[in-house]
Short mmCIF file of C-alpha atoms in Angstrom, two decimals:
data_model
loop_
_atom_site.label_atom_id
_atom_site.label_comp_id
_atom_site.label_asym_id
_atom_site.label_seq_id
_atom_site.Cartn_x
_atom_site.Cartn_y
_atom_site.Cartn_z
CA UNK A 1 17.70 -9.71 3.65
CA UNK A 2 17.26 -6.22 4.27
CA UNK A 3 13.97 -5.96 5.45
CA UNK A 4 14.29 -6.06 8.86
CA UNK A 5 16.82 -2.85 8.08
CA UNK A 6 13.99 -1.04 6.25
CA UNK A 7 11.69 -1.25 8.24
CA UNK A 8 13.28 -0.28 11.34
CA UNK A 9 14.83 2.76 9.36
CA UNK A 10 11.34 3.59 7.72
CA UNK A 11 8.43 2.43 9.99
CA UNK A 12 6.24 1.83 7.03
CA UNK A 13 2.21 0.92 7.82
CA UNK A 14 2.42 -1.26 5.00
CA UNK A 15 5.40 -3.46 3.62
CA UNK A 16 4.29 -5.42 0.75
CA UNK A 17 6.76 -8.64 -0.19
CA UNK A 18 6.88 -10.50 -3.30
CA UNK A 19 9.08 -12.98 -2.56
CA UNK A 20 9.57 -16.23 -5.03
CA UNK A 21 11.75 -18.38 -2.64
CA UNK A 22 8.80 -20.60 -0.63
CA UNK A 23 11.79 -21.13 2.15
CA UNK A 24 11.99 -17.27 2.84
CA UNK A 25 8.04 -16.60 3.32
CA UNK A 26 7.69 -17.93 6.82
CA UNK A 27 10.32 -15.41 8.32
CA UNK A 28 9.28 -12.97 5.92
CA UNK A 29 5.70 -12.91 6.31
CA UNK A 30 6.68 -12.19 10.89
CA UNK A 31 7.68 -9.03 9.42
CA UNK A 32 5.84 -5.94 10.97
CA UNK A 33 2.98 -4.64 8.56
CA UNK A 34 4.13 -7.45 6.16
CA UNK A 35 1.64 -7.66 3.55
CA UNK A 36 2.84 -11.08 1.30
CA UNK A 37 2.16 -11.00 -2.34
CA UNK A 38 1.65 -14.14 -4.79
CA UNK A 39 5.36 -13.69 -6.70
CA UNK A 40 5.28 -14.92 -10.17
CA UNK A 41 9.33 -13.46 -10.73
CA UNK A 42 8.53 -11.20 -13.34
CA UNK A 43 5.74 -8.43 -11.59
CA UNK A 44 4.31 -6.27 -8.94
CA UNK A 45 1.32 -6.91 -10.35
CA UNK A 46 -0.50 -6.66 -7.03
CA UNK A 47 0.36 -3.29 -6.16
CA UNK A 48 -1.35 -0.49 -7.98
CA UNK A 49 0.03 1.95 -9.62
CA UNK A 50 1.76 5.12 -8.10
CA UNK A 51 1.19 3.73 -4.78
CA UNK A 52 4.46 3.08 -3.17
CA UNK A 53 6.86 5.60 -1.21
CA UNK A 54 9.54 2.97 -0.96
CA UNK A 55 10.26 0.36 -3.89
CA UNK A 56 13.92 -2.05 -3.18
CA UNK A 57 15.18 -5.17 -3.81
CA UNK A 58 18.66 -6.28 -2.66
CA UNK A 59 20.78 -9.11 -4.03
CA UNK A 60 18.27 -9.82 -6.49
CA UNK A 61 19.26 -8.14 -10.04
CA UNK A 62 23.17 -9.06 -9.47
CA UNK A 63 21.97 -12.89 -10.36
CA UNK A 64 18.60 -12.28 -12.83
CA UNK A 65 18.91 -12.57 -16.47
CA UNK A 66 18.86 -8.68 -18.18
CA UNK A 67 15.16 -8.87 -19.49
CA UNK A 68 14.43 -10.17 -16.03
CA UNK A 69 16.13 -7.13 -14.14
CA UNK A 70 14.43 -4.73 -17.07
CA UNK A 71 11.29 -6.02 -16.48
CA UNK A 72 11.35 -5.39 -12.80
CA UNK A 73 12.52 -1.84 -13.10
CA UNK A 74 9.80 -0.92 -15.36
CA UNK A 75 7.33 -2.40 -12.72
CA UNK A 76 9.32 -0.39 -9.62
CA UNK A 77 8.73 2.72 -12.13
CA UNK A 78 5.20 2.02 -12.62
CA UNK A 79 4.21 1.62 -8.64
CA UNK A 80 6.56 4.49 -7.17
CA UNK A 81 4.30 7.16 -6.03
CA UNK A 82 5.38 10.94 -6.90
CA UNK A 83 8.03 11.97 -4.20
CA UNK A 84 8.75 8.33 -3.37
CA UNK A 85 12.09 6.66 -4.22
CA UNK A 86 13.33 3.34 -5.95
CA UNK A 87 16.62 1.98 -4.61
CA UNK A 88 18.41 -1.76 -6.09
CA UNK A 89 21.46 -3.27 -6.62
CA UNK A 90 23.27 -4.00 -9.66
CA UNK A 91 26.77 -5.25 -11.03
CA UNK A 92 27.74 -2.39 -12.98
CA UNK A 93 31.31 -1.68 -15.25
CA UNK A 94 32.05 0.40 -12.20
CA UNK A 95 32.39 -3.01 -9.93
CA UNK A 96 34.50 -4.58 -12.76
CA UNK A 97 38.26 -3.83 -12.11
CA UNK A 98 40.84 -6.22 -13.28
CA UNK A 99 41.20 -8.13 -10.08
CA UNK A 100 37.51 -8.53 -9.76
CA UNK A 101 37.08 -9.62 -12.77
CA UNK A 102 39.54 -12.28 -12.28
CA UNK A 103 38.70 -13.42 -9.31
CA UNK A 104 34.84 -14.20 -10.86
CA UNK A 105 36.32 -15.94 -13.60
CA UNK A 106 38.13 -18.24 -11.22
CA UNK A 107 35.13 -18.90 -9.53
CA UNK A 108 32.71 -18.87 -12.83
CA UNK A 109 30.82 -16.69 -10.84
CA UNK A 110 26.82 -16.20 -12.22
CA UNK A 111 26.64 -12.53 -11.71
CA UNK A 112 25.05 -10.76 -14.28
CA UNK A 113 26.37 -6.98 -15.15
CA UNK A 114 24.18 -4.24 -16.40
CA UNK A 115 25.28 -1.35 -18.21
CA UNK A 116 24.65 1.85 -15.79
CA UNK A 117 24.40 4.31 -18.47
CA UNK A 118 21.47 1.98 -19.74
CA UNK A 119 19.70 1.82 -16.08
CA UNK A 120 19.73 5.41 -14.97
CA UNK A 121 18.24 6.69 -18.67
CA UNK A 122 15.89 3.78 -18.85
CA UNK A 123 14.70 5.16 -14.96
CA UNK A 124 14.77 8.78 -16.32
CA UNK A 125 12.03 7.88 -18.94
CA UNK A 126 10.16 6.95 -16.81
CA UNK A 127 10.26 9.92 -14.67
CA UNK A 128 12.74 8.61 -11.94
CA UNK A 129 15.98 10.61 -11.10
CA UNK A 130 19.16 9.37 -9.79
CA UNK A 131 20.11 10.70 -6.37
CA UNK A 132 22.77 8.58 -5.33
CA UNK A 133 24.72 5.24 -5.30
CA UNK A 134 27.54 3.31 -3.22
CA UNK A 135 29.00 -0.31 -3.10
CA UNK A 136 28.06 -2.79 -1.03
CA UNK A 137 30.23 -5.97 -0.72
CA UNK A 138 29.25 -8.80 -3.65
CA UNK A 139 32.18 -11.19 -2.53
CA UNK A 140 34.85 -11.33 -3.65
CA UNK A 141 33.53 -7.63 -5.48
CA UNK A 142 30.98 -5.23 -5.05
CA UNK A 143 27.92 -4.02 -6.09
CA UNK A 144 26.19 -0.60 -6.99
CA UNK A 145 23.31 0.22 -4.87
CA UNK A 146 21.82 2.89 -7.02
CA UNK A 147 18.79 5.17 -5.39
CA UNK A 148 16.33 6.87 -7.57
CA UNK A 149 13.67 9.49 -6.80
CA UNK A 150 10.61 10.38 -8.87
CA UNK A 151 9.70 14.13 -8.49
CA UNK A 152 6.71 14.78 -6.36
CA UNK A 153 4.82 16.64 -9.27
CA UNK A 154 6.58 14.40 -12.13
CA UNK A 155 5.02 12.41 -14.69
CA UNK A 156 4.48 8.92 -14.30
CA UNK A 157 4.54 7.28 -17.61
CA UNK A 158 7.80 6.41 -20.09
CA UNK A 159 8.67 9.15 -22.50
CA UNK A 160 8.95 7.28 -26.17
#
């Protein structure tokens, strides 16, 4: 949904796409400098380690099960190069005020909350620092879009 806006803002030489929804593939393949990859719904396996300036995902992790989200976050951290950024939106506890929760219960929402502190610490252990966040709409509430950056000289692996 946001690929055209991102491409217009950053003018990438190469824009790698992993999309599992077959009906989106024709549209996405027409994006400038698009490189279509086989998507397995779990990994960014065709992208080399530390090779991408910006890794982003929008309106995906609000729907995926926790371990799918965690796996993708691991992959995003793997492929982003030193000095690069990772951006994605999730449903955090910051998005869950009483009115929103009441509406989500009423409509039987299938959004999947992820603990914000866990995400920040998980990415930190992989050499990424939270730069900021904001709250895009996720009717009837919001998601939280988090932006991380890997230091230009930072370690690229998890520290355990």
